[in-house]
Amino acid sequence: MEEVLNILDKYFKAQTNEALRRGDLFSCRQEAGETFNDFYLRVKKLAEAVDICKGGDKGCEETQLKQIILMGVSDQDLVQDLITITPTQSLDTVVQRCYAHEAARHTATAITSTEKSTRAASRYKKEKKEKRQQQWKSPTPSMAHKACINCGTHHAKDSCPAAHQMCTSCGRQGHRPRTVRCPATGATCDACGKMHHFKKHCRSTKPVGEAVKLQHNTKVAAPSTQTQQRSGAHRVSSLNRDPTETTPPVIIKVEHYKGIGVLNMLPDTGADTSIIGLDHLHSIGLKQDDLKPPPQEPTYAADGAPMQPAIGSVQVHLQLKGNRIAEWIDVHPSIPLPLLSYRACRELSIIPERFPHPIAQVTHARVRQGNQCIPSDTAFDNEDMPTGISTPCQDQQPPFTTRTTPAQAREYFLRTYKDVLTEWQPDEEECDRHQQQRDRATQSRYNSCARQLPILPVDQRVRIQDPVNKCWYRSGIVVAQPRPRHYDIRLPNGRVIKRNRIFLRPIPATEGEATAPAADTTTTLQDSPVPHRSPRLQQRRTSTTS
């Protein structure tokens, strides 16, 4: 009998592809809500249909099964535990560890679960609930034997109370939690380990982003004594605080006797000297042997605590854009970010020279250094300068009057504050070029969408539409076309106006005008021909006048 079973087993194995069976085995994963026992039985069943190791090597088979279990279990804590024991322990030890971990998790869930905890209920609410249950009608005989699978209660057809409700366990609509229709019934949450809900709709934990946001943007107000007796809830109100900002580092070019390097240094206006770490020293191409002896004076941190003595010092040249200075840098063993001293920040023009004074009180360098308040080349003409006006170095007010033109004001600011405004002043030719490009683009878009109307020749009689009431009661003669779609029209009173082609309509010439010479432009313009009327209306009009 055993031989017959073995023959049948080999026959059925040969009916399927070996590669497909191996793929099913190595891709086997524990499903949501599936116990480890069911998962392990499924793995063993798939392993029996596949020759994992040729020759029947038991050690190789155990290694492969341990790897499949490690990759297939869904509990991340169990995976971390198995990683440490899988290379050294046997298959039986790994399986027993999985069983023990699952049992411990179920025990912890049962201890911390709030489903079995008892709570004192109000007697009034309890009596009210019992009274309401007594008032409910008993279900009809047709539905007494079967409850609704969506809500779990008895009700009439097409009147399910859960038809438009959202399930709090799975997030789907049309059923209540822990019913037959809910896919989360029997599932285990990956976040808290409890049953009958998914991780996405877990109420025991919150996402990390929301927890951090709640911690920074909310405050908890202490409840009153009366509130503490009634409920243990806290009142939460928003602070609406703006996020803090830190000083961004600057990229400094470092030149030394061995070469050139680059450092991201943090401007620190409270630092007396520039400091870097040992890793930063190696990144710019220097070694510890290249350092000079450090200074003997002790260094202190921002809180006044003494810092560790420096390993050594090195003199380098720091360059930022167009500024280049010589600076001694101290090297400390544990510095996460290089710091730039106050003197280096000022000489590299990262901060103003009069820091920490407000920038609004800083005047031009030539004004501060010289005795004159305004250079001679920036002074206005005597006729434009007001009498007795104070200069910028006296009250910080520019010498402007009602007669000062914008060109004079622009020249004054460009010359007085040249170091600030020069790099921000755009090139006039470049601005004109960009404006011409925008004008051409606008004209091209207009021409592509505009309706093509016939060109009006010179001396053509036209009717002109009034832009206000949209009437065509005026007429004139075309005298010129300065640019496309624009015409100069002479009115009967001799006035010349400019109109677009869309506001002009040509008047057909009569027989008398067709034979008349074109040079006679002083004749009075004739009215338009009489509109056509039907013979019936003309006969009625003749009989009325007679």
XYZ file of C-alpha atoms in Angstrom:
546
model
C 0.000 0.000 0.000
C 2.818 2.382 0.840
C 4.473 1.717 -2.504
C 1.231 2.550 -4.331
C 0.959 5.850 -2.435
C 4.560 6.744 -3.295
C 3.940 6.006 -6.964
C 0.802 8.157 -6.945
C 2.698 10.937 -5.179
C 5.433 10.932 -7.818
C 2.817 10.906 -10.562
C 0.955 13.943 -9.234
C 4.221 15.800 -8.652
C 5.171 15.285 -12.266
C 1.908 16.907 -13.421
C 3.010 20.389 -12.206
C 6.110 22.383 -13.003
C 8.944 22.276 -10.462
C 9.625 25.999 -10.888
C 6.007 26.878 -10.056
C 6.059 24.761 -6.897
C 9.318 26.373 -5.777
C 7.873 29.824 -6.465
C 4.817 29.071 -4.318
C 7.040 27.839 -1.499
C 9.499 30.730 -1.384
C 6.736 33.358 -1.786
C 4.580 31.944 1.024
C 3.580 34.735 3.458
C 1.518 34.747 6.632
C -1.849 36.362 5.951
C -3.641 38.854 8.197
C -5.394 37.025 11.035
C -3.685 33.701 10.239
C -2.103 31.897 13.168
C 1.464 30.670 13.038
C 0.280 27.046 13.262
C -1.769 27.392 10.068
C 1.089 29.205 8.352
C 3.618 26.522 9.372
C 1.354 23.715 8.160
C 0.973 25.490 4.841
C 4.763 25.810 4.515
C 5.328 22.116 5.317
C 2.685 21.089 2.791
C 4.355 23.142 0.062
C 7.810 21.855 1.069
C 6.709 18.230 0.716
C 5.822 18.859 -2.936
C 9.260 20.331 -3.706
C 12.715 18.805 -3.488
C 14.330 21.677 -1.638
C 17.769 20.111 -1.539
C 18.931 17.475 -3.969
C 20.045 14.284 -2.301
C 17.790 14.638 0.765
C 20.252 16.621 2.915
C 18.397 17.287 6.198
C 20.651 20.157 7.233
C 20.083 21.958 3.952
C 16.310 21.431 4.204
C 16.190 22.866 7.735
C 18.185 25.915 6.627
C 15.812 26.557 3.737
C 12.706 26.147 5.940
C 14.118 28.514 8.569
C 14.743 31.119 5.880
C 11.182 30.697 4.504
C 9.702 31.131 8.003
C 11.868 34.200 8.618
C 10.733 35.832 5.373
C 7.076 34.791 5.749
C 5.977 35.760 9.274
C 4.103 39.068 9.498
C 5.071 40.180 13.022
C 8.069 42.530 12.772
C 9.101 41.984 16.394
C 9.220 38.245 15.759
C 11.295 38.831 12.616
C 13.892 40.793 14.609
C 14.005 38.002 17.190
C 14.413 35.303 14.535
C 17.250 37.148 12.808
C 19.442 36.685 15.880
C 18.734 32.965 16.407
C 18.196 31.591 12.889
C 21.899 31.107 11.954
C 22.748 29.183 15.155
C 19.563 27.399 16.294
C 17.779 24.406 14.812
C 14.443 24.377 13.001
C 12.591 23.038 16.062
C 13.964 25.861 18.216
C 12.873 28.471 15.670
C 9.365 26.987 15.470
C 9.047 26.826 19.273
C 10.172 30.467 19.498
C 7.424 31.451 17.031
C 4.769 29.583 19.026
C 5.958 31.190 22.269
C 5.983 34.681 20.765
C 2.432 34.285 19.428
C 1.164 33.011 22.787
C 2.842 35.891 24.635
C 1.317 38.415 22.249
C -2.193 37.019 22.734
C -1.701 37.043 26.515
C -0.549 40.676 26.497
C -3.481 41.608 24.289
C -5.916 39.960 26.674
C -4.373 41.785 29.653
C -4.324 45.263 28.086
C -7.623 44.924 26.203
C -10.446 47.197 27.328
C -13.124 44.789 26.138
C -13.151 42.802 29.410
C -12.736 45.773 31.739
C -15.805 46.588 33.813
C -17.149 50.104 34.096
C -19.761 51.441 36.466
C -22.905 52.406 34.578
C -25.561 54.842 35.668
C -28.713 53.209 37.028
C -30.845 55.713 35.132
C -29.247 54.795 31.814
C -29.499 51.086 32.611
C -33.214 51.293 33.373
C -33.794 53.434 30.284
C -32.018 50.882 28.112
C -34.056 47.990 29.553
C -37.270 49.926 29.006
C -36.327 50.652 25.398
C -35.560 46.978 24.798
C -38.972 45.991 26.121
C -40.660 48.444 23.776
C -38.992 46.996 20.709
C -41.280 44.881 18.597
C -40.485 41.248 18.256
C -39.236 40.243 14.789
C -41.650 38.785 12.273
C -41.649 34.992 11.704
C -40.104 35.457 8.257
C -36.993 37.119 9.648
C -36.801 35.658 13.147
C -34.583 32.829 12.050
C -31.943 35.035 10.378
C -30.433 38.404 11.297
C -29.052 40.973 8.849
C -25.424 40.299 7.924
C -24.703 44.030 7.591
C -25.899 45.259 10.990
C -26.603 42.074 12.984
C -30.207 43.065 13.828
C -33.689 42.146 12.591
C -35.421 44.682 10.384
C -37.635 44.926 7.346
C -36.273 44.543 3.833
C -34.397 47.538 2.351
C -34.393 49.324 5.729
C -30.966 48.402 7.089
C -29.709 51.120 9.478
C -26.099 50.431 8.396
C -26.707 51.061 4.690
C -25.128 54.533 4.823
C -22.807 54.061 7.805
C -19.013 53.917 7.693
C -17.406 50.971 9.442
C -14.817 52.095 12.011
C -12.862 48.832 11.787
C -12.184 48.584 8.034
C -13.272 51.975 6.648
C -15.834 50.617 4.191
C -19.467 51.665 3.911
C -22.597 49.552 4.231
C -22.034 47.502 7.405
C -21.211 47.790 11.083
C -18.019 46.665 12.871
C -17.599 42.989 13.834
C -20.290 41.739 11.464
C -20.094 39.013 8.854
C -19.608 41.543 6.060
C -16.693 43.323 7.779
C -13.317 42.063 6.435
C -11.589 43.184 9.642
C -13.508 40.674 11.778
C -10.915 38.268 13.177
C -7.965 40.306 11.862
C -5.108 41.452 14.103
C -3.939 45.068 14.104
C -0.243 45.479 13.263
C -0.014 48.672 15.347
C -1.495 47.658 18.714
C -1.898 43.881 18.433
C -5.632 43.935 19.149
C -8.274 42.097 17.174
C -11.109 43.025 14.790
C -9.666 46.155 13.142
C -6.985 47.206 10.675
C -3.892 49.278 11.375
C -5.156 52.195 9.254
C -8.206 52.602 11.512
C -6.521 51.858 14.848
C -7.645 54.122 17.699
C -4.931 53.148 20.178
C -2.049 54.737 18.277
C -1.569 57.862 16.181
C 0.841 58.550 13.287
C 4.171 60.025 14.270
C 3.568 63.210 12.262
C 0.264 63.915 14.007
C 1.756 63.248 17.448
C 4.650 65.652 16.860
C 2.322 68.298 15.415
C -0.017 67.951 18.418
C 2.909 68.255 20.803
C 4.208 71.489 19.242
C 0.947 73.229 18.332
C -1.319 72.487 21.292
C -1.365 73.129 24.994
C -3.350 71.363 27.697
C -5.307 73.531 30.100
C -5.788 72.212 33.622
C -9.441 71.329 34.205
C -11.407 72.786 37.073
C -12.314 70.835 40.206
C -15.888 70.398 39.051
C -14.759 69.149 35.640
C -12.356 66.664 37.250
C -15.206 65.163 39.219
C -17.383 64.742 36.118
C -14.855 63.699 33.506
C -11.155 63.141 33.048
C -10.962 64.918 29.665
C -8.670 67.917 29.121
C -9.340 71.061 27.183
C -7.020 71.497 24.197
C -6.480 74.841 22.473
C -4.166 75.763 19.600
C -1.185 78.057 20.092
C -0.656 78.779 16.356
C 3.083 79.199 16.803
C 5.252 79.737 13.756
C 7.963 77.132 13.129
C 11.439 78.050 14.324
C 14.217 78.875 11.862
C 17.937 78.214 12.142
C 20.848 79.977 10.525
C 21.676 78.290 7.194
C 25.328 77.346 6.641
C 27.432 79.032 3.968
C 29.856 77.395 1.545
C 33.371 78.719 2.271
C 36.359 78.130 0.011
C 39.409 77.271 2.167
C 42.932 77.826 0.781
C 46.020 76.452 2.555
C 49.590 75.659 1.665
C 48.688 72.147 0.467
C 45.751 72.999 -1.734
C 42.123 74.149 -1.742
C 39.052 72.716 0.007
C 35.423 73.577 0.649
C 33.568 73.651 3.993
C 29.943 74.263 4.965
C 30.388 76.617 7.933
C 27.715 78.028 10.225
C 27.997 81.813 10.816
C 28.172 82.255 14.603
C 28.219 85.912 15.652
C 28.890 84.870 19.254
C 32.069 82.898 18.474
C 35.443 84.512 19.149
C 37.326 82.119 16.884
C 36.545 79.794 14.001
C 36.549 76.103 14.918
C 36.235 72.857 12.950
C 36.368 69.151 13.750
C 39.017 66.593 12.928
C 36.869 65.123 10.130
C 36.527 68.552 8.535
C 40.305 68.962 8.671
C 40.749 65.742 6.699
C 38.063 66.782 4.181
C 40.064 69.858 3.103
C 43.252 67.834 2.586
C 45.121 68.449 5.875
C 46.306 66.066 8.580
C 46.802 66.402 12.305
C 50.561 66.667 11.773
C 50.014 69.896 9.794
C 48.570 71.734 12.815
C 50.379 74.363 14.858
C 50.212 74.463 18.684
C 46.821 75.725 19.919
C 46.476 78.995 21.878
C 46.980 78.845 25.635
C 43.803 80.786 26.465
C 40.865 78.559 27.484
C 37.746 78.483 25.340
C 34.182 78.449 26.641
C 30.888 77.281 25.181
C 27.748 79.398 24.844
C 26.522 78.357 28.316
C 29.832 79.340 29.926
C 31.136 75.797 30.379
C 34.796 75.271 29.454
C 35.391 73.396 26.208
C 37.919 70.656 25.597
C 41.335 71.983 24.603
C 41.972 72.257 20.885
C 44.147 69.709 19.108
C 45.872 72.455 17.181
C 45.435 75.472 14.924
C 45.994 76.180 11.260
C 46.101 79.439 9.319
C 44.113 79.449 6.087
C 42.526 81.908 3.674
C 38.722 81.949 3.555
C 36.989 83.107 0.391
C 33.280 83.869 -0.085
C 32.259 85.347 -3.447
C 34.560 88.371 -3.888
C 35.829 88.586 -0.277
C 39.044 86.874 0.878
C 40.487 86.995 4.406
C 43.181 85.264 6.460
C 41.882 83.353 9.486
C 43.255 81.091 12.226
C 41.061 78.009 12.737
C 41.155 75.866 15.889
C 40.579 72.123 15.521
C 38.561 70.354 18.249
C 37.978 66.590 18.347
C 34.153 66.646 18.636
C 32.632 69.443 16.528
C 29.620 68.363 14.411
C 29.451 71.555 12.319
C 32.210 74.094 11.594
C 31.615 77.521 13.144
C 32.627 80.850 11.603
C 33.746 83.536 14.046
C 32.217 86.996 14.398
C 35.260 88.700 12.861
C 35.216 86.370 9.840
C 31.470 86.939 9.345
C 31.995 90.694 9.351
C 35.031 90.721 7.035
C 33.346 88.320 4.607
C 30.375 90.751 4.468
C 27.963 88.166 5.842
C 26.853 90.700 8.461
C 27.082 94.541 8.352
C 30.091 96.300 9.811
C 27.968 97.965 12.495
C 26.323 94.712 13.593
C 24.228 94.396 15.795
C 22.846 97.855 14.923
C 19.726 97.768 12.720
C 20.374 97.993 9.003
C 18.050 101.012 8.754
C 20.604 103.038 10.789
C 23.623 102.075 8.686
C 24.707 104.837 6.295
C 26.980 104.729 3.295
C 30.633 103.901 3.945
C 31.873 107.129 2.311
C 29.424 109.115 4.400
C 30.629 107.532 7.659
C 34.327 107.844 6.926
C 34.340 111.390 5.542
C 33.313 114.718 7.009
C 30.935 115.570 4.179
C 27.476 114.102 4.339
C 26.957 113.752 0.586
C 29.762 113.349 -1.978
C 30.184 116.221 -4.354
C 29.344 114.117 -7.413
C 25.928 113.191 -5.925
C 24.825 116.732 -5.067
C 21.875 118.169 -6.960
C 21.803 121.431 -8.824
C 21.313 124.561 -6.727
C 17.953 125.248 -8.265
C 16.734 121.731 -7.407
C 18.210 121.510 -3.913
C 15.967 122.850 -1.130
C 17.378 125.557 1.111
C 18.517 124.456 4.538
C 17.698 120.786 3.977
C 19.401 118.287 6.258
C 21.630 115.551 4.828
C 21.334 111.788 5.288
C 24.039 111.646 7.937
C 22.124 114.188 10.056
C 18.553 112.815 10.105
C 18.633 109.979 7.514
C 16.231 111.850 5.193
C 17.024 112.183 1.436
C 17.119 115.768 0.059
C 13.921 115.566 -1.979
C 11.350 118.274 -2.633
C 8.186 118.521 -4.685
C 10.302 119.687 -7.656
C 12.623 116.649 -7.551
C 12.165 114.501 -10.647
C 12.275 110.680 -10.614
C 15.484 110.732 -12.651
C 17.215 112.890 -10.013
C 16.001 110.644 -7.202
C 17.211 107.564 -9.056
C 20.634 109.109 -9.644
C 20.899 110.099 -5.973
C 20.190 106.589 -4.688
C 22.472 104.881 -7.238
C 25.422 107.096 -6.303
C 24.882 107.319 -2.555
C 24.100 103.622 -2.007
C 26.183 102.214 -4.831
C 27.502 99.262 -2.792
C 23.949 98.062 -2.125
C 22.086 98.895 -5.324
C 24.689 98.161 -7.996
C 24.359 94.389 -7.953
C 20.567 94.622 -7.890
C 20.210 97.182 -10.698
C 19.129 95.417 -13.924
C 20.632 96.269 -17.283
C 18.431 98.742 -19.178
C 19.161 97.130 -22.535
C 18.261 93.710 -21.167
C 14.998 95.071 -19.763
C 14.149 96.666 -23.109
C 14.950 93.436 -24.910
C 12.671 91.438 -22.605
C 9.908 94.013 -23.047
C 10.207 93.802 -26.828
C 10.002 90.011 -26.663
C 6.854 90.239 -24.552
C 5.323 92.757 -26.979
C 6.090 90.527 -29.951
C 4.610 87.521 -28.178
C 1.462 89.480 -27.344
C 1.134 90.685 -30.935
C 1.663 87.160 -32.253
C -1.066 85.769 -29.988
C -3.435 88.555 -31.035
C -2.741 88.034 -34.734
C -3.324 84.298 -34.465
C -6.773 84.815 -32.927
C -7.914 87.979 -34.729
C -10.305 87.809 -37.674
C -8.737 88.763 -40.973
C -10.572 91.767 -42.443
C -9.923 93.276 -45.902
C -7.401 96.109 -46.042
C -8.948 99.533 -46.587
C -7.294 101.585 -49.351
C -6.584 105.302 -49.049
C -9.551 107.631 -49.897
C -11.968 104.847 -48.993
C -15.186 106.080 -47.411
C -15.929 104.211 -44.183
C -18.453 104.205 -41.395
C -17.110 104.542 -37.839
C -18.584 102.736 -34.837
C -19.016 104.775 -31.683
C -17.186 102.961 -28.836
C -19.848 104.014 -26.283
C -23.252 103.352 -27.846
C -21.965 100.993 -30.605
C -23.773 102.973 -33.335
C -22.469 103.493 -36.897
C -23.692 107.039 -37.421
C -20.321 108.701 -38.227
C -18.464 108.492 -41.509
C -15.067 109.546 -42.825
C -12.313 108.976 -45.369
C -9.174 106.866 -44.920
C -6.094 109.089 -45.251
C -3.281 106.788 -44.043
C -2.422 103.399 -42.539
C 0.504 103.900 -40.100
C 0.602 100.215 -39.044
C -1.386 97.035 -39.634
C -5.060 97.222 -38.566
C -4.702 100.899 -37.629
C -6.026 103.719 -39.838
C -6.117 107.517 -39.797
C -9.657 108.702 -40.607
C -10.542 112.305 -41.608
C -13.994 113.411 -40.522
C -16.183 115.873 -42.504
C -15.166 118.683 -40.111
C -11.480 118.151 -40.999
C -10.474 116.373 -37.773
C -8.252 113.271 -38.103
C -8.841 110.385 -35.700
C -7.188 106.979 -35.279
C -9.271 103.824 -35.291
C -8.700 100.073 -35.408
C -9.932 98.095 -38.400
C -12.606 96.375 -36.313
C -14.406 99.713 -35.789
C -14.463 100.572 -39.518
C -16.816 99.396 -42.279
C -16.372 100.401 -45.948
C -19.204 102.313 -47.664
C -19.858 101.142 -51.244
C -19.416 103.991 -53.779
C -22.471 105.216 -55.767
C -22.487 105.657 -59.575
C -21.860 109.372 -59.318
C -18.909 108.898 -56.965
C -17.439 106.166 -59.155
C -17.049 108.590 -62.106
C -16.032 111.593 -60.016
C -12.304 112.473 -59.809
C -10.559 111.188 -56.713
C -8.711 114.486 -56.073
C -11.874 116.305 -54.992
C -11.888 115.560 -51.286
C -13.575 118.771 -50.120
C -17.078 117.780 -51.284
C -19.642 116.917 -48.698
C -20.063 113.232 -48.077
C -23.393 111.881 -49.325
C -25.743 109.901 -47.208
C -26.108 106.216 -47.621
C -28.608 104.976 -50.295
C -32.251 104.642 -49.372
C -32.930 101.223 -47.902
C -34.974 98.817 -49.993
C -38.711 98.579 -49.251
C -41.287 96.172 -50.563
C -43.832 97.413 -53.268
C -46.685 96.950 -50.819
C -45.127 99.340 -48.278
C -44.229 101.870 -51.006
C -47.830 101.836 -52.322
C -49.209 102.364 -48.819
C -46.801 105.257 -48.255
C -47.795 106.903 -51.587
C -51.511 106.653 -50.828
C -50.949 108.168 -47.384
C -49.022 111.189 -48.675
C -51.556 111.874 -51.489
